[in-house]
Amino acid sequence: MNRIAMGARLMIVSDLDHTMVDHHDAENMSLLRFNALWESNYRHDSLLVFSTGRSPTLYKQLRKEKPMLTPDITIMSVGTEITYGNSMVPDDGWVEVLNQKWDRNIVTDETSKFSELTLQAETEQRPHKVSFYVDRTKAQTVMKELSECLEKRGLDIKIIYSGGMDLDILPQGAGKGQALAYLLKKFKAEGKPPSNTLVCGDSGNDAELFSIPEVYGVMVSNAQEELLQWHAENAKGNPNIIHAKERCAAGIVEAIGHFNLGPNASPRDVADFIECKLENVNPGHEVVRFYLFYERWRRGEIDNCEAYIASLKASCVCLPAFLYF
């Protein structure tokens, strides 16, 4: 993030499973389209934030399985953990916020009294998150009774139900939306608020993201009913939130264009590399263009190879001067 002296031109805050990552897309084409667009047009002056319900363990596993970019910021465990960069440096200030009126031992004690709750894997149990599975037919009743029990024990908690089975108990100050609000407040205090923020999601635990004032939002076309219902009840008249026509990452690209947040034509969408140029030379764009040229050349999809190489050489001549400044 230090590379951005002023506020980011665009900050994208995206859920991962079934939003940025399409598990039904074996070739990962939607994700690769977004990656090429981001690296060629946004990486140098914008921020990419992944906001996931996954624990650090499952997040790292997904990174091994899918061709995901390295984000500037990672929000994990349903908004209870914030880390920075590839080294995933934790935000200690956020930990202090979450410690208020939270006692994990009390949560585990009270939840043990509910036979309807099935504890999730140990990797999903985090310092500020206790996670269970519960049948959707029993979820509302359990949530109401459990909330009352924990309140009587002096805790200030929130319960999030998503995916028709996942129940997460968090400190009241936690959640994807609160984590984003914390980051925006932090950037503003540093004099670096992003010019525009786009939030992206598909399920119930993403709803809080869309509640943050002055952000744009996209519910991808494959969004679950629980999120669509939340939108119908809470934000139906908000022109800054759309239900995309495209699935997953393609829906995010669609939203960038819909809200005029910047270029939304991925280099992967351009058939002729000679036409795939920017007015101002951008090293990231040229690197992506070269990679895609090489990829298509290996597949035998390039007819006029010499013309493409000449175009790439011309672009490379301009890069040293650009990098100097």
XYZ file of C-alpha atoms in Angstrom:
325
model
C 0.000 0.000 0.000
C 2.971 2.323 0.470
C 3.207 2.657 -3.305
C 0.078 4.840 -3.228
C 1.150 8.294 -1.991
C -2.375 9.683 -2.146
C -5.742 7.959 -1.845
C -6.436 5.012 -4.120
C -8.211 5.753 -7.395
C -10.399 2.704 -6.785
C -10.681 0.241 -3.932
C -12.406 -3.060 -4.706
C -13.566 -5.063 -1.699
C -14.656 -8.523 -2.796
C -15.834 -11.729 -1.240
C -14.031 -14.786 -2.640
C -16.126 -17.967 -2.908
C -18.760 -17.594 -5.645
C -17.935 -13.894 -6.024
C -14.340 -13.345 -7.105
C -13.844 -17.103 -7.507
C -16.290 -19.133 -9.593
C -16.073 -22.764 -8.476
C -18.166 -23.797 -11.491
C -15.622 -22.313 -13.930
C -13.023 -25.039 -14.401
C -10.889 -22.850 -16.685
C -11.090 -19.860 -14.300
C -11.720 -17.584 -17.270
C -13.836 -15.096 -15.319
C -11.134 -14.740 -12.665
C -8.364 -14.486 -15.273
C -10.299 -11.724 -17.064
C -10.471 -9.724 -13.847
C -6.793 -10.386 -13.072
C -5.690 -9.082 -16.468
C -7.875 -5.983 -16.120
C -6.593 -5.224 -12.627
C -2.909 -5.760 -13.378
C -3.002 -3.734 -16.590
C -5.092 -0.778 -15.410
C -5.418 -0.577 -11.623
C -2.606 -2.229 -9.692
C -0.357 0.851 -9.705
C -2.858 3.294 -8.172
C -5.698 1.259 -6.654
C -6.307 -1.179 -3.799
C -7.560 -4.749 -3.985
C -9.159 -6.102 -0.813
C -10.354 -9.687 -0.362
C -13.078 -10.020 2.283
C -13.832 -13.651 3.048
C -15.521 -15.822 5.615
C -12.609 -18.241 5.275
C -10.057 -18.643 8.045
C -6.387 -17.984 7.197
C -5.891 -21.745 6.741
C -8.680 -22.135 4.183
C -7.800 -18.821 2.522
C -4.242 -19.994 1.887
C -5.606 -23.293 0.579
C -7.796 -21.464 -1.929
C -4.805 -19.438 -3.119
C -3.061 -22.703 -3.982
C -6.095 -23.957 -5.907
C -7.029 -20.848 -7.900
C -5.032 -18.229 -9.896
C -5.786 -15.404 -7.477
C -3.929 -12.116 -7.304
C -2.142 -11.079 -4.119
C -4.413 -8.463 -2.523
C -3.227 -5.340 -0.743
C -5.461 -6.157 2.227
C -7.087 -9.402 3.356
C -10.145 -9.443 5.618
C -10.735 -12.988 6.880
C -12.903 -14.987 9.256
C -16.042 -12.930 8.514
C -14.379 -9.603 9.251
C -12.578 -10.555 12.461
C -9.035 -10.484 11.025
C -7.381 -7.786 8.897
C -3.921 -8.292 7.403
C -1.748 -6.381 4.947
C 0.262 -7.464 1.921
C 1.743 -10.792 0.930
C 3.261 -11.223 4.397
C -0.225 -10.837 5.903
C 0.832 -8.434 8.661
C -2.035 -8.216 11.197
C -3.764 -4.969 12.137
C -3.299 -4.734 15.919
C -5.690 -1.795 16.172
C -8.513 -3.957 14.859
C -7.772 -6.623 17.475
C -8.173 -4.011 20.229
C -11.544 -2.971 18.804
C -12.817 -6.556 18.832
C -11.718 -7.347 22.371
C -14.428 -5.091 23.797
C -17.234 -7.051 25.529
C -16.030 -10.346 24.059
C -15.214 -13.540 25.935
C -14.746 -16.620 23.794
C -15.003 -18.992 26.764
C -18.490 -17.750 27.594
C -19.550 -18.194 23.949
C -18.354 -21.810 23.833
C -20.003 -22.523 27.192
C -23.421 -21.239 26.118
C -23.374 -22.756 22.633
C -22.632 -26.205 24.094
C -26.193 -26.167 25.454
C -27.701 -26.114 21.923
C -27.930 -29.575 20.382
C -28.948 -28.014 17.045
C -25.445 -26.587 16.615
C -22.652 -28.634 15.033
C -19.186 -27.217 15.557
C -17.228 -26.487 12.375
C -13.633 -27.655 11.864
C -10.974 -26.482 14.301
C -9.340 -24.355 11.577
C -12.529 -22.269 11.428
C -12.513 -21.443 15.153
C -10.695 -18.131 15.549
C -9.947 -15.775 18.476
C -12.950 -13.602 17.617
C -15.136 -16.115 15.767
C -16.923 -19.285 16.841
C -18.515 -21.156 13.933
C -21.191 -23.829 13.618
C -23.457 -25.569 11.130
C -27.190 -25.402 11.719
C -30.162 -26.542 9.674
C -31.935 -23.637 7.982
C -35.296 -24.695 9.475
C -33.915 -24.217 12.994
C -31.577 -21.289 12.394
C -33.872 -18.381 13.296
C -35.054 -19.920 16.565
C -31.521 -20.853 17.623
C -30.192 -17.399 16.787
C -32.878 -15.670 18.851
C -32.438 -17.869 21.919
C -28.654 -17.866 21.729
C -28.511 -14.086 21.390
C -30.615 -13.698 24.542
C -28.409 -16.127 26.488
C -25.175 -14.374 25.572
C -26.641 -10.956 26.306
C -27.565 -12.126 29.811
C -23.937 -13.212 30.247
C -22.819 -9.631 29.556
C -21.491 -10.078 26.029
C -22.154 -7.769 23.090
C -22.171 -10.151 20.133
C -23.622 -10.585 16.683
C -24.716 -13.768 14.955
C -24.398 -14.086 11.180
C -26.151 -16.834 9.230
C -25.177 -17.451 5.607
C -25.096 -20.079 2.910
C -28.139 -21.807 4.373
C -25.979 -23.603 6.951
C -23.127 -21.487 8.396
C -23.652 -19.737 11.729
C -20.885 -17.458 13.006
C -20.768 -15.769 16.403
C -18.622 -12.619 16.475
C -18.067 -9.548 18.644
C -20.700 -6.900 17.912
C -18.029 -4.665 16.399
C -16.901 -7.345 13.942
C -18.140 -8.323 10.491
C -17.205 -7.598 6.923
C -18.980 -4.248 6.960
C -17.407 -3.062 10.204
C -13.956 -4.140 9.019
C -14.426 -2.069 5.869
C -15.726 0.897 7.869
C -12.629 0.642 10.089
C -10.335 0.697 7.050
C -12.119 3.663 5.466
C -11.904 5.596 8.744
C -8.217 4.721 8.995
C -7.494 5.883 5.427
C -9.420 9.111 6.022
C -7.427 9.821 9.207
C -4.227 9.344 7.172
C -5.515 11.698 4.482
C -5.748 8.845 1.970
C -9.421 7.980 1.436
C -10.061 6.086 -1.827
C -11.799 8.116 -4.532
C -14.263 5.262 -5.111
C -15.006 1.971 -3.372
C -16.786 -0.996 -4.970
C -18.003 -3.838 -2.738
C -18.839 -7.235 -4.228
C -20.653 -10.219 -2.759
C -23.039 -13.142 -3.159
C -24.264 -14.272 0.278
C -25.713 -13.199 3.610
C -22.401 -12.451 5.293
C -21.705 -9.892 2.534
C -24.827 -7.820 3.292
C -22.987 -5.555 5.734
C -20.625 -4.457 2.966
C -23.542 -2.958 1.074
C -24.652 -0.998 4.142
C -21.544 1.195 4.206
C -22.441 4.744 3.062
C -20.984 6.154 -0.146
C -19.815 2.858 -1.639
C -20.873 1.230 -4.873
C -22.020 -2.371 -4.687
C -22.528 -5.344 -6.963
C -24.392 -8.528 -6.158
C -23.121 -10.988 -8.748
C -25.754 -12.716 -10.902
C -25.381 -15.955 -8.929
C -26.053 -14.216 -5.593
C -27.924 -16.328 -3.049
C -31.536 -15.670 -2.127
C -30.586 -14.505 1.371
C -28.615 -11.556 -0.060
C -31.246 -10.732 -2.665
C -33.888 -10.733 0.057
C -31.771 -8.420 2.219
C -31.425 -6.076 -0.747
C -35.172 -6.096 -1.423
C -35.904 -5.235 2.206
C -33.127 -2.719 2.855
C -31.681 -1.202 -0.324
C -34.062 -1.753 -3.230
C -34.107 1.936 -4.176
C -30.348 2.451 -3.895
C -28.979 3.196 -7.405
C -25.446 2.513 -6.174
C -26.150 -1.207 -5.759
C -26.790 -3.451 -8.754
C -27.566 -7.102 -9.376
C -25.136 -7.989 -12.150
C -26.044 -9.979 -15.227
C -22.681 -11.771 -15.142
C -21.427 -14.404 -12.718
C -18.667 -13.909 -10.187
C -15.595 -11.916 -11.317
C -17.245 -11.118 -14.649
C -19.991 -9.404 -12.650
C -17.355 -7.289 -10.895
C -15.944 -6.221 -14.261
C -19.506 -5.432 -15.356
C -20.017 -3.220 -12.286
C -16.808 -1.262 -12.934
C -18.240 -0.297 -16.305
C -21.773 0.295 -15.018
C -20.614 2.809 -12.417
C -17.940 4.349 -14.696
C -15.214 3.639 -12.164
C -12.540 3.186 -14.818
C -11.608 0.933 -17.750
C -13.577 -2.323 -17.838
C -12.279 -3.935 -21.026
C -9.878 -6.640 -19.947
C -6.897 -7.280 -22.251
C -8.280 -10.832 -22.446
C -11.358 -9.414 -24.165
C -9.334 -7.830 -26.990
C -8.744 -10.035 -30.013
C -6.166 -7.792 -31.721
C -3.131 -6.963 -29.561
C -2.103 -4.118 -31.862
C -5.324 -2.355 -30.899
C -4.832 -3.139 -27.207
C -3.007 0.054 -26.220
C -3.333 2.816 -23.667
C -2.868 6.523 -24.327
C -0.384 6.707 -21.441
C 2.288 4.034 -21.176
C 1.650 1.721 -18.237
C 4.236 -0.951 -17.355
C 1.596 -3.242 -15.884
C -0.480 -3.088 -19.044
C 2.509 -3.917 -21.238
C 3.512 -6.864 -19.042
C -0.025 -8.267 -19.248
C -0.100 -7.708 -22.999
C 3.197 -9.558 -23.441
C 2.025 -12.457 -21.262
C -1.212 -12.821 -23.207
C 0.683 -12.622 -26.511
C 2.993 -15.431 -25.347
C 0.040 -17.500 -24.125
C -1.789 -17.207 -27.455
C 1.413 -17.720 -29.456
C 1.997 -21.056 -27.700
C -1.540 -22.085 -28.603
C -0.962 -21.179 -32.248
C -3.632 -18.463 -32.139
C -1.435 -15.628 -33.512
C -1.479 -15.217 -37.316
C 0.541 -12.065 -37.913
C 3.279 -12.777 -35.377
C 5.857 -10.253 -36.708
C 3.414 -7.346 -36.480
C 2.577 -8.201 -32.884
C 6.243 -8.469 -31.904
C 6.972 -5.117 -33.541
C 4.111 -3.551 -31.591
C 5.414 -4.983 -28.321
C 8.946 -3.754 -29.048
C 7.642 -0.244 -29.690
C 5.877 -0.272 -26.342
C 8.963 -1.549 -24.511
C 11.077 1.324 -25.884
C 8.841 3.746 -23.962
C 8.978 1.888 -20.653
C 12.469 2.863 -19.392
C 11.640 6.566 -19.501
C 8.324 5.942 -17.771
C 9.968 3.900 -15.019
C 12.624 6.580 -14.498
C 10.020 9.167 -13.649
